[in-house]
């Protein structure tokens, strides 16, 4: 069984703040929007981890929804659609 990286609960808010700040800089400097890609074996693999990061991040941080990684992580990707439909920038399968 593969182990993925985890982010301590105390690290979620600072991580989300960095994503938000980077997203703002990216938009201001380049006119681009950040699309965060959840991924297997990384700090945002499970539905709960992805949700915690997005709950703490500003609305500037968009979601690159990866249907295959969601399925492999053991959850139905439609849960992300239902929860974060207004933040989905791209769907990858």
CSV table of N, CA and C in Angstrom, one decimal:
chain,number,residue,atom,x,y,z
A,1,UNK,N,0.8,-1.2,0.0
A,1,UNK,CA,0.0,0.0,0.0
A,1,UNK,C,0.9,1.2,0.0
A,2,UNK,N,0.6,2.2,-0.9
A,2,UNK,CA,1.3,3.4,-1.0
A,2,UNK,C,0.9,4.4,0.1
A,3,UNK,N,1.9,5.1,0.6
A,3,UNK,CA,1.6,6.1,1.6
A,3,UNK,C,1.7,7.5,0.9
A,4,UNK,N,0.8,8.4,1.3
A,4,UNK,CA,0.9,9.7,0.7
A,4,UNK,C,1.3,10.7,1.7
A,5,UNK,N,1.8,11.8,1.2
A,5,UNK,CA,2.2,12.9,2.1
A,5,UNK,C,1.0,13.4,2.9
A,6,UNK,N,1.2,13.8,4.1
A,6,UNK,CA,0.1,14.4,4.8
A,6,UNK,C,0.5,15.8,5.3
A,7,UNK,N,-0.5,16.6,5.5
A,7,UNK,CA,-0.3,17.9,6.0
A,7,UNK,C,-1.0,18.0,7.4
A,8,UNK,N,-0.2,18.3,8.4
A,8,UNK,CA,-0.8,18.4,9.7
A,8,UNK,C,-1.9,19.4,9.7
A,9,UNK,N,-2.9,19.2,10.6
A,9,UNK,CA,-4.1,20.1,10.7
A,9,UNK,C,-3.6,21.6,10.9
A,10,UNK,N,-2.5,21.7,11.6
A,10,UNK,CA,-2.0,23.1,11.9
A,10,UNK,C,-1.4,23.7,10.7
A,11,UNK,N,-1.1,22.9,9.7
A,11,UNK,CA,-0.5,23.4,8.5
A,11,UNK,C,-1.4,23.8,7.3
A,12,UNK,N,-2.7,23.4,7.5
A,12,UNK,CA,-3.7,23.6,6.4
A,12,UNK,C,-3.9,25.1,6.2
A,13,UNK,N,-4.1,25.9,7.2
A,13,UNK,CA,-4.4,27.3,7.0
A,13,UNK,C,-3.2,28.1,6.4
A,14,UNK,N,-2.0,27.9,6.9
A,14,UNK,CA,-0.8,28.5,6.3
A,14,UNK,C,-0.6,28.1,4.8
A,15,UNK,N,-0.8,26.8,4.5
A,15,UNK,CA,-0.7,26.3,3.2
A,15,UNK,C,-1.7,27.0,2.3
A,16,UNK,N,-3.0,27.0,2.7
A,16,UNK,CA,-4.0,27.6,2.0
A,16,UNK,C,-3.8,29.1,1.8
A,17,UNK,N,-3.2,29.8,2.8
A,17,UNK,CA,-2.9,31.2,2.7
A,17,UNK,C,-1.8,31.4,1.6
A,18,UNK,N,-0.8,30.6,1.5
A,18,UNK,CA,0.2,30.7,0.5
A,18,UNK,C,-0.4,30.4,-0.9
A,19,UNK,N,-1.3,29.5,-1.0
A,19,UNK,CA,-2.0,29.2,-2.3
A,19,UNK,C,-2.8,30.5,-2.7
A,20,UNK,N,-3.5,31.1,-1.8
A,20,UNK,CA,-4.3,32.2,-2.1
A,20,UNK,C,-3.4,33.4,-2.5
A,21,UNK,N,-2.3,33.6,-1.8
A,21,UNK,CA,-1.4,34.8,-2.1
A,21,UNK,C,-0.8,34.5,-3.5
A,22,UNK,N,-0.4,33.3,-3.7
A,22,UNK,CA,0.2,33.0,-5.0
A,22,UNK,C,-0.8,33.2,-6.2
A,23,UNK,N,-2.0,32.8,-5.9
A,23,UNK,CA,-3.1,32.9,-6.9
A,23,UNK,C,-3.3,34.4,-7.2
A,24,UNK,N,-3.3,35.3,-6.2
A,24,UNK,CA,-3.5,36.7,-6.4
A,24,UNK,C,-2.3,37.3,-7.2
A,25,UNK,N,-1.1,36.9,-6.9
A,25,UNK,CA,0.1,37.4,-7.6
A,25,UNK,C,0.1,36.9,-9.1
A,26,UNK,N,-0.3,35.7,-9.3
A,26,UNK,CA,-0.4,35.1,-10.6
A,26,UNK,C,-1.4,35.9,-11.5
A,27,UNK,N,-2.5,36.2,-10.9
A,27,UNK,CA,-3.5,37.0,-11.6
A,27,UNK,C,-3.1,38.4,-11.9
A,28,UNK,N,-2.5,39.1,-10.9
A,28,UNK,CA,-2.0,40.4,-11.0
A,28,UNK,C,-0.9,40.6,-12.0
A,29,UNK,N,0.1,39.6,-12.0
A,29,UNK,CA,1.3,39.7,-12.8
A,29,UNK,C,1.0,39.2,-14.2
A,30,UNK,N,0.2,38.1,-14.4
A,30,UNK,CA,0.1,37.5,-15.6
A,30,UNK,C,-1.3,37.3,-16.2
A,31,UNK,N,-2.3,37.7,-15.4
A,31,UNK,CA,-3.7,37.6,-15.8
A,31,UNK,C,-4.2,36.1,-15.8
A,32,UNK,N,-3.5,35.3,-15.0
A,32,UNK,CA,-3.8,33.8,-15.0
A,32,UNK,C,-4.5,33.5,-13.7
A,33,UNK,N,-5.3,32.5,-13.7
A,33,UNK,CA,-5.9,32.0,-12.5
A,33,UNK,C,-5.3,30.6,-12.1
A,34,UNK,N,-5.0,30.5,-10.8
A,34,UNK,CA,-4.4,29.3,-10.3
A,34,UNK,C,-5.5,28.2,-10.2
A,35,UNK,N,-5.2,27.0,-10.8
A,35,UNK,CA,-6.1,25.8,-10.7
A,35,UNK,C,-5.3,24.8,-9.9
A,36,UNK,N,-5.7,24.5,-8.7
A,36,UNK,CA,-5.0,23.5,-7.8
A,36,UNK,C,-5.4,22.1,-8.2
A,37,UNK,N,-4.3,21.3,-8.5
A,37,UNK,CA,-4.5,19.9,-8.9
A,37,UNK,C,-4.3,19.0,-7.7
A,38,UNK,N,-5.4,18.4,-7.2
A,38,UNK,CA,-5.2,17.4,-6.2
A,38,UNK,C,-4.6,16.1,-6.8
A,39,UNK,N,-3.8,15.4,-6.1
A,39,UNK,CA,-3.0,14.3,-6.7
A,39,UNK,C,-2.8,13.2,-5.7
A,40,UNK,N,-2.7,12.0,-6.2
A,40,UNK,CA,-2.3,10.9,-5.4
A,40,UNK,C,-1.0,11.0,-4.8
A,41,UNK,N,-0.8,10.6,-3.6
A,41,UNK,CA,0.5,10.6,-2.8
A,41,UNK,C,1.0,12.0,-2.5
A,42,UNK,N,0.1,12.9,-2.5
A,42,UNK,CA,0.5,14.3,-2.2
A,42,UNK,C,-0.4,14.8,-1.0
A,43,UNK,N,-0.3,16.0,-0.6
A,43,UNK,CA,-1.0,16.5,0.6
A,43,UNK,C,-2.5,16.7,0.4
A,44,UNK,N,-2.9,16.6,-0.8
A,44,UNK,CA,-4.4,16.7,-1.0
A,44,UNK,C,-4.8,15.6,-1.9
A,45,UNK,N,-5.0,14.4,-1.2
A,45,UNK,CA,-5.4,13.2,-1.9
A,45,UNK,C,-6.8,12.8,-1.7
A,46,UNK,N,-7.2,12.9,-0.4
A,46,UNK,CA,-8.6,12.5,0.0
A,46,UNK,C,-9.6,13.6,-0.1
A,47,UNK,N,-10.8,13.3,-0.1
A,47,UNK,CA,-11.9,14.3,-0.2
A,47,UNK,C,-11.8,15.2,1.0
A,48,UNK,N,-11.5,14.7,2.2
A,48,UNK,CA,-11.4,15.5,3.4
A,48,UNK,C,-10.2,16.5,3.3
A,49,UNK,N,-9.1,16.0,2.8
A,49,UNK,CA,-7.9,16.9,2.6
A,49,UNK,C,-8.1,18.0,1.6
A,50,UNK,N,-8.7,17.6,0.5
A,50,UNK,CA,-9.0,18.6,-0.6
A,50,UNK,C,-10.0,19.7,0.0
A,51,UNK,N,-11.0,19.2,0.7
A,51,UNK,CA,-12.0,20.1,1.2
A,51,UNK,C,-11.4,21.0,2.3
A,52,UNK,N,-10.6,20.5,3.1
A,52,UNK,CA,-10.0,21.3,4.2
A,52,UNK,C,-9.1,22.5,3.5
A,53,UNK,N,-8.4,22.1,2.5
A,53,UNK,CA,-7.5,23.2,1.8
A,53,UNK,C,-8.4,24.2,1.2
A,54,UNK,N,-9.5,23.8,0.5
A,54,UNK,CA,-10.3,24.7,-0.2
A,54,UNK,C,-11.2,25.5,0.7
A,55,UNK,N,-11.6,24.9,1.9
A,55,UNK,CA,-12.3,25.7,2.8
A,55,UNK,C,-11.5,26.8,3.4
A,56,UNK,N,-10.2,26.6,3.5
A,56,UNK,CA,-9.3,27.6,4.1
A,56,UNK,C,-8.7,28.6,3.1
A,57,UNK,N,-8.7,28.2,1.8
A,57,UNK,CA,-8.2,29.1,0.7
A,57,UNK,C,-9.2,30.1,0.3
A,58,UNK,N,-8.7,31.2,-0.3
A,58,UNK,CA,-9.6,32.2,-0.8
A,58,UNK,C,-10.2,31.7,-2.1
A,59,UNK,N,-11.3,32.4,-2.5
A,59,UNK,CA,-12.0,32.0,-3.7
A,59,UNK,C,-11.2,32.2,-5.0
A,60,UNK,N,-10.0,32.8,-4.9
A,60,UNK,CA,-9.1,32.9,-6.1
A,60,UNK,C,-8.5,31.6,-6.4
A,61,UNK,N,-8.4,30.7,-5.5
A,61,UNK,CA,-7.9,29.4,-5.7
A,61,UNK,C,-8.9,28.5,-6.3
A,62,UNK,N,-8.7,28.1,-7.5
A,62,UNK,CA,-9.7,27.3,-8.3
A,62,UNK,C,-9.2,25.8,-8.2
A,63,UNK,N,-10.1,25.0,-8.6
A,63,UNK,CA,-9.9,23.5,-8.5
A,63,UNK,C,-9.7,22.9,-9.9
A,64,UNK,N,-8.6,22.2,-10.1
A,64,UNK,CA,-8.5,21.3,-11.2
A,64,UNK,C,-8.9,20.0,-10.8
A,65,UNK,N,-10.1,19.6,-11.1
A,65,UNK,CA,-10.7,18.3,-10.6
A,65,UNK,C,-10.2,17.2,-11.4
A,66,UNK,N,-9.5,16.2,-10.8
A,66,UNK,CA,-9.0,15.1,-11.4
A,66,UNK,C,-9.8,13.9,-11.1
A,67,UNK,N,-10.6,13.4,-12.0
A,67,UNK,CA,-11.6,12.3,-11.8
A,67,UNK,C,-10.9,11.0,-11.5
A,68,UNK,N,-9.8,10.8,-12.2
A,68,UNK,CA,-9.0,9.5,-12.0
A,68,UNK,C,-8.3,9.5,-10.6
A,69,UNK,N,-7.8,10.6,-10.2
A,69,UNK,CA,-7.1,10.6,-8.9
A,69,UNK,C,-8.1,10.5,-7.8
A,70,UNK,N,-9.3,11.1,-8.0
A,70,UNK,CA,-10.3,11.0,-7.0
A,70,UNK,C,-10.8,9.5,-6.8
A,71,UNK,N,-11.0,8.9,-7.9
A,71,UNK,CA,-11.4,7.5,-7.9
A,71,UNK,C,-10.3,6.6,-7.3
A,72,UNK,N,-9.1,6.8,-7.6
A,72,UNK,CA,-8.0,6.0,-7.1
A,72,UNK,C,-7.8,6.3,-5.6
A,73,UNK,N,-8.2,7.5,-5.1
A,73,UNK,CA,-8.0,7.9,-3.7
A,73,UNK,C,-9.2,7.3,-2.9
A,74,UNK,N,-10.2,6.7,-3.6
A,74,UNK,CA,-11.3,6.0,-3.0
A,74,UNK,C,-12.5,6.8,-2.7
A,75,UNK,N,-12.7,7.9,-3.5
A,75,UNK,CA,-14.0,8.6,-3.3
A,75,UNK,C,-14.5,9.0,-4.7
A,76,UNK,N,-15.8,9.3,-4.7
A,76,UNK,CA,-16.5,9.7,-5.9
A,76,UNK,C,-16.3,11.1,-6.2
A,77,UNK,N,-15.7,11.4,-7.4
A,77,UNK,CA,-15.4,12.8,-7.7
A,77,UNK,C,-16.6,13.7,-7.8
A,78,UNK,N,-17.8,13.2,-7.9
A,78,UNK,CA,-19.0,14.0,-7.9
A,78,UNK,C,-19.2,14.8,-6.6
A,79,UNK,N,-18.6,14.2,-5.5
A,79,UNK,CA,-18.6,14.9,-4.2
A,79,UNK,C,-17.9,16.3,-4.4
A,80,UNK,N,-16.8,16.3,-5.1
A,80,UNK,CA,-16.1,17.6,-5.3
A,80,UNK,C,-16.9,18.5,-6.2
A,81,UNK,N,-17.6,18.0,-7.2
A,81,UNK,CA,-18.4,18.8,-8.0
A,81,UNK,C,-19.5,19.4,-7.2
A,82,UNK,N,-20.2,18.6,-6.4
A,82,UNK,CA,-21.3,19.1,-5.6
A,82,UNK,C,-20.8,20.2,-4.6
A,83,UNK,N,-19.6,20.0,-4.0
A,83,UNK,CA,-19.1,20.9,-2.9
A,83,UNK,C,-18.5,22.1,-3.5
A,84,UNK,N,-17.8,22.0,-4.6
A,84,UNK,CA,-16.9,23.1,-5.1
A,84,UNK,C,-17.2,23.5,-6.6
A,85,UNK,N,-18.5,23.3,-7.0
A,85,UNK,CA,-18.8,23.6,-8.4
A,85,UNK,C,-18.4,25.0,-8.9
A,86,UNK,N,-18.6,26.0,-8.0
A,86,UNK,CA,-18.3,27.3,-8.4
A,86,UNK,C,-16.8,27.6,-8.4
A,87,UNK,N,-15.9,26.7,-8.0
A,87,UNK,CA,-14.5,26.9,-8.0
A,87,UNK,C,-13.8,26.0,-9.0
A,88,UNK,N,-14.5,25.2,-9.8
A,88,UNK,CA,-13.8,24.3,-10.7
A,88,UNK,C,-13.4,25.0,-12.0
A,89,UNK,N,-12.1,25.0,-12.3
A,89,UNK,CA,-11.5,25.6,-13.4
A,89,UNK,C,-11.4,24.7,-14.6
A,90,UNK,N,-11.2,23.4,-14.3
A,90,UNK,CA,-10.9,22.4,-15.3
A,90,UNK,C,-11.2,21.0,-14.7
A,91,UNK,N,-11.6,20.1,-15.6
A,91,UNK,CA,-11.8,18.7,-15.2
A,91,UNK,C,-10.8,17.9,-16.0
A,92,UNK,N,-10.1,17.1,-15.3
A,92,UNK,CA,-9.0,16.2,-15.9
A,92,UNK,C,-9.4,14.8,-15.6
A,93,UNK,N,-9.3,13.9,-16.5
A,93,UNK,CA,-9.6,12.5,-16.2
A,93,UNK,C,-8.5,11.6,-16.6
